[in-house]
CSV table of C-alpha atoms and ligand atoms in Angstrom, one decimal:
chain,number,residue,atom,x,y,z
A,27,UNK,CA,21.5,14.4,-29.8
A,28,UNK,CA,22.1,13.8,-26.0
A,29,UNK,CA,25.1,14.9,-24.1
A,30,UNK,CA,25.7,12.5,-21.3
A,31,UNK,CA,28.0,14.8,-19.5
A,32,UNK,CA,25.0,17.4,-19.0
A,33,UNK,CA,23.1,14.7,-17.5
A,34,UNK,CA,25.3,13.9,-15.1
A,35,UNK,CA,25.8,17.5,-14.2
A,36,UNK,CA,22.1,17.4,-13.6
A,37,UNK,CA,22.3,14.3,-11.3
A,38,UNK,CA,25.0,15.8,-9.3
A,39,UNK,CA,22.7,19.0,-9.1
A,40,UNK,CA,19.7,17.4,-7.8
A,41,UNK,CA,21.8,15.5,-5.4
A,42,UNK,CA,23.0,18.5,-4.0
A,43,UNK,CA,20.0,20.4,-3.5
A,44,UNK,CA,17.9,17.3,-2.4
A,45,UNK,CA,20.9,15.2,-0.6
A,46,UNK,CA,18.3,13.4,1.3
A,47,UNK,CA,16.4,11.9,-1.2
A,48,UNK,CA,17.5,9.1,-3.3
A,49,UNK,CA,17.5,9.6,-7.1
A,50,UNK,CA,15.3,7.2,-8.9
A,51,UNK,CA,15.8,8.5,-12.8
A,52,UNK,CA,12.7,7.9,-14.4
A,53,UNK,CA,13.7,5.7,-17.4
A,54,UNK,CA,10.6,6.7,-19.6
A,55,UNK,CA,12.0,10.1,-20.0
A,56,UNK,CA,14.9,8.7,-22.0
A,57,UNK,CA,15.8,5.1,-21.9
A,58,UNK,CA,18.7,5.4,-24.0
A,59,UNK,CA,21.3,2.6,-22.8
A,60,UNK,CA,24.1,5.1,-22.4
A,61,UNK,CA,22.3,7.5,-20.5
A,62,UNK,CA,21.4,4.7,-18.1
A,63,UNK,CA,24.7,3.5,-17.9
A,64,UNK,CA,26.1,7.0,-16.9
A,65,UNK,CA,23.5,7.2,-14.3
A,66,UNK,CA,24.0,3.8,-12.9
A,67,UNK,CA,27.9,4.5,-12.6
A,68,UNK,CA,27.0,7.5,-10.5
A,69,UNK,CA,25.0,5.6,-8.2
A,70,UNK,CA,21.2,6.3,-9.4
A,71,UNK,CA,18.6,4.4,-8.9
A,72,UNK,CA,15.8,3.9,-11.4
A,73,UNK,CA,12.0,4.0,-11.5
A,74,UNK,CA,10.5,1.9,-14.7
A,75,UNK,CA,7.4,1.3,-16.3
A,76,UNK,CA,7.7,-2.1,-18.0
A,77,UNK,CA,9.7,-5.0,-18.1
A,78,UNK,CA,11.8,-3.7,-20.9
A,79,UNK,CA,12.9,-0.7,-19.0
A,80,UNK,CA,13.9,-3.4,-16.0
A,81,UNK,CA,16.0,-5.1,-18.7
A,82,UNK,CA,17.7,-1.9,-19.8
A,83,UNK,CA,18.8,-1.0,-16.2
A,84,UNK,CA,20.0,-4.7,-15.6
A,85,UNK,CA,21.8,-4.5,-18.5
A,86,UNK,CA,23.6,-1.8,-17.4
A,87,UNK,CA,24.5,-3.5,-14.3
A,88,UNK,CA,22.0,-1.9,-12.1
A,89,UNK,CA,21.4,-4.0,-9.0
A,90,UNK,CA,17.4,-5.0,-8.6
A,91,UNK,CA,17.2,-3.5,-5.4
A,92,UNK,CA,17.6,0.1,-7.1
A,93,UNK,CA,14.7,-0.6,-9.3
A,94,UNK,CA,11.3,0.7,-8.6
A,95,UNK,CA,8.4,-0.4,-10.7
A,96,UNK,CA,6.4,2.9,-10.8
A,97,UNK,CA,3.5,2.0,-13.2
A,98,UNK,CA,0.5,1.8,-11.5
A,99,UNK,CA,-1.1,-0.3,-14.2
A,100,UNK,CA,0.9,-3.8,-14.5
A,101,UNK,CA,0.2,-6.9,-15.9
A,102,UNK,CA,0.1,-9.6,-13.2
A,103,UNK,CA,2.9,-11.3,-15.5
A,104,UNK,CA,4.9,-8.5,-15.7
A,105,UNK,CA,4.8,-8.2,-11.6
A,106,UNK,CA,5.8,-11.8,-11.7
A,107,UNK,CA,8.5,-11.3,-13.7
A,108,UNK,CA,10.0,-8.3,-12.3
A,109,UNK,CA,9.8,-10.0,-8.9
A,110,UNK,CA,11.4,-13.0,-10.3
A,111,UNK,CA,14.6,-10.7,-11.0
A,112,UNK,CA,14.6,-9.4,-7.8
A,113,UNK,CA,12.8,-6.2,-8.0
A,114,UNK,CA,11.2,-5.2,-4.7
A,115,UNK,CA,9.3,-1.9,-4.8
A,116,UNK,CA,6.1,-1.5,-6.8
A,117,UNK,CA,3.6,1.4,-6.9
A,118,UNK,CA,-0.1,1.0,-6.7
A,119,UNK,CA,-3.0,3.0,-6.6
A,120,UNK,CA,-5.7,0.5,-6.3
A,121,UNK,CA,-6.9,-2.4,-4.1
A,122,UNK,CA,-7.0,-4.8,-7.4
A,123,UNK,CA,-3.5,-3.6,-8.2
A,124,UNK,CA,-2.6,-4.6,-4.6
A,125,UNK,CA,-3.7,-7.6,-4.7
A,126,UNK,CA,-1.8,-8.3,-7.6
A,127,UNK,CA,1.3,-7.3,-6.0
A,128,UNK,CA,0.5,-9.2,-3.0
A,129,UNK,CA,0.0,-12.2,-4.9
A,130,UNK,CA,3.2,-12.2,-7.5
A,131,UNK,CA,5.5,-10.4,-5.4
A,132,UNK,CA,5.1,-11.1,-1.6
A,133,UNK,CA,7.0,-9.2,1.0
A,134,UNK,CA,7.7,-6.2,-1.5
A,135,UNK,CA,7.7,-2.7,-0.7
A,136,UNK,CA,4.6,-1.0,-1.9
A,137,UNK,CA,4.2,2.5,-2.6
A,138,UNK,CA,0.5,4.0,-2.3
A,139,UNK,CA,0.2,6.6,-5.0
A,140,UNK,CA,-2.0,9.8,-3.8
A,141,UNK,CA,-4.1,11.5,-6.4
A,142,UNK,CA,-3.0,15.1,-7.3
A,143,UNK,CA,-4.5,17.7,-9.3
A,144,UNK,CA,-1.4,18.6,-11.0
A,145,UNK,CA,-2.5,22.6,-11.1
A,146,UNK,CA,0.6,24.8,-12.1
A,147,UNK,CA,2.2,21.6,-14.2
A,148,UNK,CA,2.8,22.3,-18.1
A,149,UNK,CA,2.4,18.5,-18.4
A,150,UNK,CA,-0.1,17.4,-16.0
A,151,UNK,CA,-0.2,14.0,-14.7
A,152,UNK,CA,-3.4,13.7,-13.1
A,153,UNK,CA,-6.8,12.0,-12.8
A,154,UNK,CA,-5.3,8.8,-14.3
A,155,UNK,CA,-3.1,8.1,-11.3
A,156,UNK,CA,-3.4,8.0,-7.6
A,157,UNK,CA,-6.3,7.5,-5.1
A,158,UNK,CA,-7.5,10.0,-2.8
A,159,UNK,CA,-6.3,10.1,0.9
A,160,UNK,CA,-8.9,7.7,2.6
A,161,UNK,CA,-8.2,5.1,-0.1
A,162,UNK,CA,-4.6,5.8,0.2
A,163,UNK,CA,-4.9,5.1,4.0
A,164,UNK,CA,-6.9,2.0,3.4
A,165,UNK,CA,-4.4,0.7,1.0
A,166,UNK,CA,-1.3,1.3,3.4
A,167,UNK,CA,-3.1,-0.8,6.2
A,168,UNK,CA,-3.9,-3.7,3.6
A,169,UNK,CA,0.0,-3.6,2.6
A,170,UNK,CA,1.2,-3.8,5.9
A,171,UNK,CA,-1.4,-6.4,6.9
A,172,UNK,CA,0.2,-8.5,4.2
A,173,UNK,CA,3.8,-8.0,5.4
A,174,UNK,CA,4.9,-5.2,3.3
A,175,UNK,CA,6.7,-2.4,4.0
A,176,UNK,CA,4.2,0.5,3.0
A,177,UNK,CA,5.3,3.8,1.5
A,178,UNK,CA,3.6,7.0,-0.4
A,179,UNK,CA,4.0,8.5,-3.7
A,180,UNK,CA,2.7,11.5,-5.4
A,181,UNK,CA,3.7,13.2,-8.7
A,182,UNK,CA,3.0,17.2,-8.6
A,183,UNK,CA,2.5,17.3,-12.6
A,184,UNK,CA,5.5,17.3,-15.1
A,185,UNK,CA,7.1,20.6,-15.5
A,186,UNK,CA,5.7,22.0,-12.5
A,187,UNK,CA,6.3,25.7,-12.4
A,188,UNK,CA,4.5,26.3,-9.0
A,189,UNK,CA,6.9,25.6,-6.0
A,190,UNK,CA,4.2,25.4,-3.8
A,191,UNK,CA,2.8,22.1,-5.4
A,192,UNK,CA,4.9,20.3,-2.7
A,193,UNK,CA,4.1,22.1,0.4
A,194,UNK,CA,0.2,21.6,-0.3
A,195,UNK,CA,0.9,17.9,-1.1
A,196,UNK,CA,3.3,16.9,1.9
A,197,UNK,CA,0.8,18.8,4.3
A,198,UNK,CA,-2.0,16.0,3.0
A,199,UNK,CA,0.5,13.0,3.3
A,200,UNK,CA,1.7,13.9,6.6
A,201,UNK,CA,-2.0,13.8,7.5
A,202,UNK,CA,-2.3,10.4,5.8
A,203,UNK,CA,1.0,9.3,7.9
A,204,UNK,CA,-0.5,9.8,11.1
A,205,UNK,CA,-3.8,8.6,10.1
A,206,UNK,CA,-2.4,5.3,8.8
A,207,UNK,CA,0.1,4.7,11.8
A,208,UNK,CA,-3.0,5.1,14.1
A,209,UNK,CA,-4.2,2.3,12.2
A,210,UNK,CA,-1.0,0.3,12.7
A,211,UNK,CA,0.6,0.8,9.4
A,212,UNK,CA,3.7,3.1,9.7
A,213,UNK,CA,4.7,4.8,6.4
A,214,UNK,CA,8.3,3.5,5.9
A,215,UNK,CA,9.2,5.9,2.6
A,216,UNK,CA,8.2,8.9,0.7
A,217,UNK,CA,8.1,9.3,-3.0
A,218,UNK,CA,8.3,12.6,-4.1
A,219,UNK,CA,7.7,12.0,-7.6
A,220,UNK,CA,9.3,14.2,-10.5
A,221,UNK,CA,8.1,17.5,-11.6
A,222,UNK,CA,11.3,19.3,-11.6
A,223,UNK,CA,11.7,21.5,-14.9
A,224,UNK,CA,13.5,21.6,-18.3
A,225,UNK,CA,14.6,24.8,-20.0
A,226,UNK,CA,11.6,25.7,-22.4
A,227,UNK,CA,10.0,29.0,-23.3
A,228,UNK,CA,8.1,29.4,-20.0
A,229,UNK,CA,10.5,30.5,-17.3
A,230,UNK,CA,10.7,28.3,-14.1
A,231,UNK,CA,12.5,28.9,-10.8
A,232,UNK,CA,16.1,27.8,-10.3
A,233,UNK,CA,16.9,24.1,-9.2
A,234,UNK,CA,18.0,25.8,-5.8
A,235,UNK,CA,14.3,27.0,-5.3
A,236,UNK,CA,13.0,23.9,-6.2
A,237,UNK,CA,15.2,22.4,-3.7
A,238,UNK,CA,14.7,24.7,-0.7
A,239,UNK,CA,10.9,24.6,-1.6
A,240,UNK,CA,10.7,20.7,-0.9
A,241,UNK,CA,13.0,20.7,2.0
A,242,UNK,CA,11.2,23.4,3.5
A,243,UNK,CA,7.9,21.8,3.3
A,244,UNK,CA,9.4,18.3,4.6
A,245,UNK,CA,10.5,20.3,7.5
A,246,UNK,CA,7.1,22.0,7.9
A,247,UNK,CA,5.1,18.8,7.6
A,248,UNK,CA,7.5,16.2,9.0
A,249,UNK,CA,9.1,18.3,12.1
A,250,UNK,CA,10.2,15.0,13.9
A,251,UNK,CA,12.0,13.9,10.6
A,252,UNK,CA,10.8,12.4,7.6
A,253,UNK,CA,10.7,8.9,6.7
A,254,UNK,CA,13.3,7.6,3.9
A,255,UNK,CA,12.9,9.9,0.8
A,256,UNK,CA,13.1,9.0,-2.9
A,257,UNK,CA,12.5,11.2,-6.0
A,258,UNK,CA,11.8,10.0,-9.6
A,259,UNK,CA,13.1,12.8,-11.8
A,260,UNK,CA,12.9,12.4,-15.3
A,261,UNK,CA,12.7,15.8,-17.5
A,262,UNK,CA,15.3,17.8,-15.2
A,263,UNK,CA,17.6,14.9,-15.7
A,264,UNK,CA,17.8,14.7,-19.4
A,265,UNK,CA,15.6,17.5,-21.1
A,266,UNK,CA,18.5,20.1,-21.3
A,267,UNK,CA,21.0,17.5,-22.0
A,268,UNK,CA,19.4,16.8,-25.7
A,269,UNK,CA,19.0,19.1,-29.1
A,270,UNK,CA,16.8,17.8,-31.6
A,271,UNK,CA,17.8,19.3,-35.2
A,272,UNK,CA,15.0,19.5,-37.7
A,273,UNK,CA,15.3,20.6,-41.3
A,274,UNK,CA,13.2,23.1,-42.8
A,275,UNK,CA,11.1,21.4,-45.8
A,276,UNK,CA,8.7,24.2,-46.7
A,277,UNK,CA,7.8,27.7,-46.0
A,278,UNK,CA,4.4,28.9,-47.3
A,279,UNK,CA,1.3,30.9,-46.5
A,280,UNK,CA,-2.2,30.2,-46.9
A,281,UNK,CA,-2.8,32.9,-49.1
A,282,UNK,CA,-0.6,35.7,-50.1
A,283,UNK,CA,-2.4,38.3,-47.9
A,284,UNK,CA,-1.7,35.9,-44.8
A,285,UNK,CA,0.7,37.5,-42.3
A,286,UNK,CA,1.2,34.1,-40.5
A,287,UNK,CA,3.8,31.7,-42.6
A,288,UNK,CA,3.6,28.0,-42.4
A,289,UNK,CA,6.8,26.3,-41.3
A,290,UNK,CA,6.9,22.6,-42.1
A,291,UNK,CA,9.8,20.7,-40.5
A,292,UNK,CA,10.9,17.0,-41.0
A,293,UNK,CA,9.7,16.3,-37.4
A,294,UNK,CA,6.7,16.6,-36.2
A,295,UNK,CA,4.1,15.5,-33.2
A,296,UNK,CA,4.6,11.8,-34.7
A,297,UNK,CA,8.3,12.1,-34.5
A,298,UNK,CA,9.1,12.9,-31.3
A,299,UNK,CA,7.4,16.1,-30.4
A,300,UNK,CA,4.3,14.8,-28.7
A,301,UNK,CA,4.4,17.2,-26.0
A,302,UNK,CA,3.4,20.0,-28.3
A,303,UNK,CA,-0.2,18.5,-27.8
A,304,UNK,CA,-2.3,21.5,-26.9
A,305,UNK,CA,1.0,23.4,-27.0
A,306,UNK,CA,1.8,22.3,-23.5
A,307,UNK,CA,5.7,22.3,-23.8
A,308,UNK,CA,7.0,24.9,-25.6
A,309,UNK,CA,10.6,24.4,-26.9
A,310,UNK,CA,12.9,26.9,-27.4
A,311,UNK,CA,14.1,27.1,-30.9
A,312,UNK,CA,17.3,28.0,-32.4
A,313,UNK,CA,17.8,29.1,-36.1
A,314,UNK,CA,20.4,30.3,-38.3
A,315,UNK,CA,18.9,33.6,-38.7
A,316,UNK,CA,18.3,34.2,-34.7
A,317,UNK,CA,18.9,38.1,-34.2
A,318,UNK,CA,17.3,38.8,-37.5
A,319,UNK,CA,13.5,40.2,-38.0
A,320,UNK,CA,10.7,38.0,-37.1
A,321,UNK,CA,7.0,37.5,-37.7
A,322,UNK,CA,4.4,34.7,-36.7
A,323,UNK,CA,4.4,31.4,-38.1
A,324,UNK,CA,2.4,28.0,-37.5
A,325,UNK,CA,5.0,25.7,-37.1
A,326,UNK,CA,4.3,21.8,-38.3
A,327,UNK,CA,5.4,18.6,-39.1
A,328,UNK,CA,5.8,16.7,-42.1
A,329,UNK,CA,3.2,13.9,-42.0
A,330,UNK,CA,0.0,14.1,-44.1
A,331,UNK,CA,-2.2,14.3,-40.8
A,332,UNK,CA,-3.8,17.8,-39.6
A,333,UNK,CA,-3.1,16.7,-36.2
A,334,UNK,CA,0.8,17.2,-36.8
A,335,UNK,CA,0.9,20.9,-36.2
A,336,UNK,CA,3.2,22.0,-33.3
A,337,UNK,CA,2.1,25.4,-32.4
A,338,UNK,CA,-0.3,27.8,-34.2
A,339,UNK,CA,-2.5,29.0,-31.8
A,340,UNK,CA,-0.2,30.6,-28.9
A,341,UNK,CA,2.1,32.2,-31.2
A,342,UNK,CA,5.7,31.7,-32.1
A,343,UNK,CA,7.7,34.3,-33.9
A,344,UNK,CA,10.6,33.3,-36.1
A,345,UNK,CA,12.8,34.7,-38.5
A,346,UNK,CA,11.3,36.2,-41.9
A,347,UNK,CA,14.6,35.0,-43.5
A,348,UNK,CA,13.8,31.5,-42.8
A,349,UNK,CA,13.9,29.0,-45.8
A,350,UNK,CA,13.6,25.5,-47.3
A,351,UNK,CA,16.7,23.7,-46.0
A,352,UNK,CA,17.4,25.5,-42.8
A,353,UNK,CA,18.0,23.7,-39.9
A,354,UNK,CA,16.1,24.4,-36.6
A,355,UNK,CA,17.4,23.3,-33.5
A,356,UNK,CA,14.8,22.1,-30.9
A,357,UNK,CA,16.4,22.9,-27.5
A,358,UNK,CA,16.1,20.9,-24.3
A,359,UNK,CA,14.5,18.1,-26.3
A,360,UNK,CA,16.1,15.3,-24.5
A,361,UNK,CA,13.5,14.1,-22.5
A,362,UNK,CA,10.1,12.5,-23.6
A,363,UNK,CA,10.7,12.6,-27.5
A,364,UNK,CA,12.5,9.5,-29.1
A,365,UNK,CA,10.2,7.3,-27.3
A,366,UNK,CA,7.5,8.8,-28.5
A,367,UNK,CA,8.4,8.7,-32.0
A,368,UNK,CA,6.2,6.6,-34.4
A,369,UNK,CA,7.8,3.6,-35.8
A,370,UNK,CA,7.2,5.0,-39.6
A,371,UNK,CA,4.0,6.9,-40.0
A,372,UNK,CA,3.7,8.0,-43.4
A,373,UNK,CA,7.0,6.0,-44.1
A,374,UNK,CA,9.3,8.6,-42.1
A,375,UNK,CA,11.9,6.7,-40.1
A,376,UNK,CA,11.8,6.7,-36.1
A,377,UNK,CA,13.8,9.7,-34.7
A,378,UNK,CA,17.3,8.7,-34.4
A,379,UNK,CA,19.3,9.5,-31.3
A,380,UNK,CA,23.0,10.2,-30.8
A,381,UNK,CA,25.0,10.2,-27.7
A,382,UNK,CA,28.0,12.5,-26.8
A,383,UNK,CA,30.5,12.8,-24.0
A,384,UNK,CA,33.7,14.2,-23.4
A,385,UNK,CA,34.4,10.8,-21.7
A,386,UNK,CA,33.5,8.8,-24.6
A,387,UNK,CA,30.3,6.5,-24.7
A,388,UNK,CA,30.6,2.9,-23.9
A,389,UNK,CA,28.2,-0.1,-24.1
A,390,UNK,CA,25.0,-0.8,-25.9
A,391,UNK,CA,23.1,1.9,-27.8
A,392,UNK,CA,20.1,1.7,-29.9
A,393,UNK,CA,20.9,1.1,-33.5
A,394,UNK,CA,23.5,3.5,-33.8
A,395,UNK,CA,27.3,3.0,-34.3
A,396,UNK,CA,29.3,5.0,-31.5
A,397,UNK,CA,32.6,5.0,-33.3
A,398,UNK,CA,31.0,7.5,-35.6
A,399,UNK,CA,28.9,9.5,-33.1
A,400,UNK,CA,31.6,12.2,-32.1
A,401,UNK,CA,31.3,13.4,-35.9
A,402,UNK,CA,28.0,14.7,-35.4
A,403,UNK,CA,28.2,18.4,-35.7
B,512,PLP,C1,5.7,7.5,-12.0
B,512,PLP,C2,6.6,8.7,-12.5
B,512,PLP,N1,7.5,9.0,-11.9
B,512,PLP,C3,8.5,9.9,-12.4
B,512,PLP,C4,8.1,10.6,-13.7
B,512,PLP,C5,8.8,11.5,-14.1
B,512,PLP,O1,8.4,12.9,-14.0
B,512,PLP,P1,9.2,14.2,-14.7
B,512,PLP,O2,9.6,13.9,-15.9
B,512,PLP,O3,8.4,15.3,-14.4
B,512,PLP,O4,10.7,14.3,-13.6
B,512,PLP,C6,6.9,10.1,-14.4
B,512,PLP,C7,6.5,11.1,-15.4
B,512,PLP,O5,5.6,10.7,-16.3
B,512,PLP,C8,6.2,9.0,-13.4
B,512,PLP,O6,4.8,8.9,-14.4
């Protein structure tokens, strides 16, 4: 269940700590139509990864100027489709991808993504994306020579808990800007990506501290003023707006002597909790027995697949009173859950999603009748 009012509050909070950066909500975090609509009403722009995400934004009445096609891996025909709808901003991290954009979306704005090692992030986005600084310069020059407005993007890694990540990266970005300008390619905009946190087991600084860290880094490395700024928050905007209610299917032990219980719930890695891979994202859990005696558990999903274990190695303690039929709420589960859910692995239905709001919910939704939704406990 996702509370749209919480997402709205997050939007305002981020705007207040980074007022100079335009917010491009990363639709991949949660592409729920009511959520896109609410953010669109607030004036948000959108970062998309595919034609389907573009369609969702347009359906919500978003002007194509407010859409950035941020995926660095795009089919040529998808670029052409986006361009035909009026989308003008594209991200690339290689010459072949830039050539596709030059062909299919001439006169677009091109953002070149800088490689980042994503140290300090619980869900790193390194290696697969971005190019090294000299290649960023080369692509910026290529884009400028093709008559495109060049920009630089980076992503410090999702759920980034190290505030110095922005300082380190902006130092590199400032050097790239100077080098590119000396070669005739003036960098017109900076995309500072995402990385702002949801509330999970491991503590993070406050959003004010994130804002201050980014503002300080910008002032330090761009003392004459930074180019136009944008950010692409996903997790921060919607994680804390969501809660995933699961049911305990079985509590058992591998052997009578085993201290660790196995708790199997009715959603797992294949039903929205993919970010528990390597136990990377550690959700806070709420049970009906909170406050009573606890003991170690392994927590697993319901499918016949041994990969469907959420937490086993790093230790989770849950109430000893926990039993079949109890509900466990997985907190801050509004981001990167529903769309990760398989369509029917082992015959289990994809994760259902309900949107609630004190303002009511209007518009299209994903297979759910909103007239009923406010009755959900
Ligand atoms: C290009 C891009 N922008 C923004 C985001 C959102 O990042 P976060 O959820 O950390 O805010 C992602 C996440 O994968 C991304 O790939």
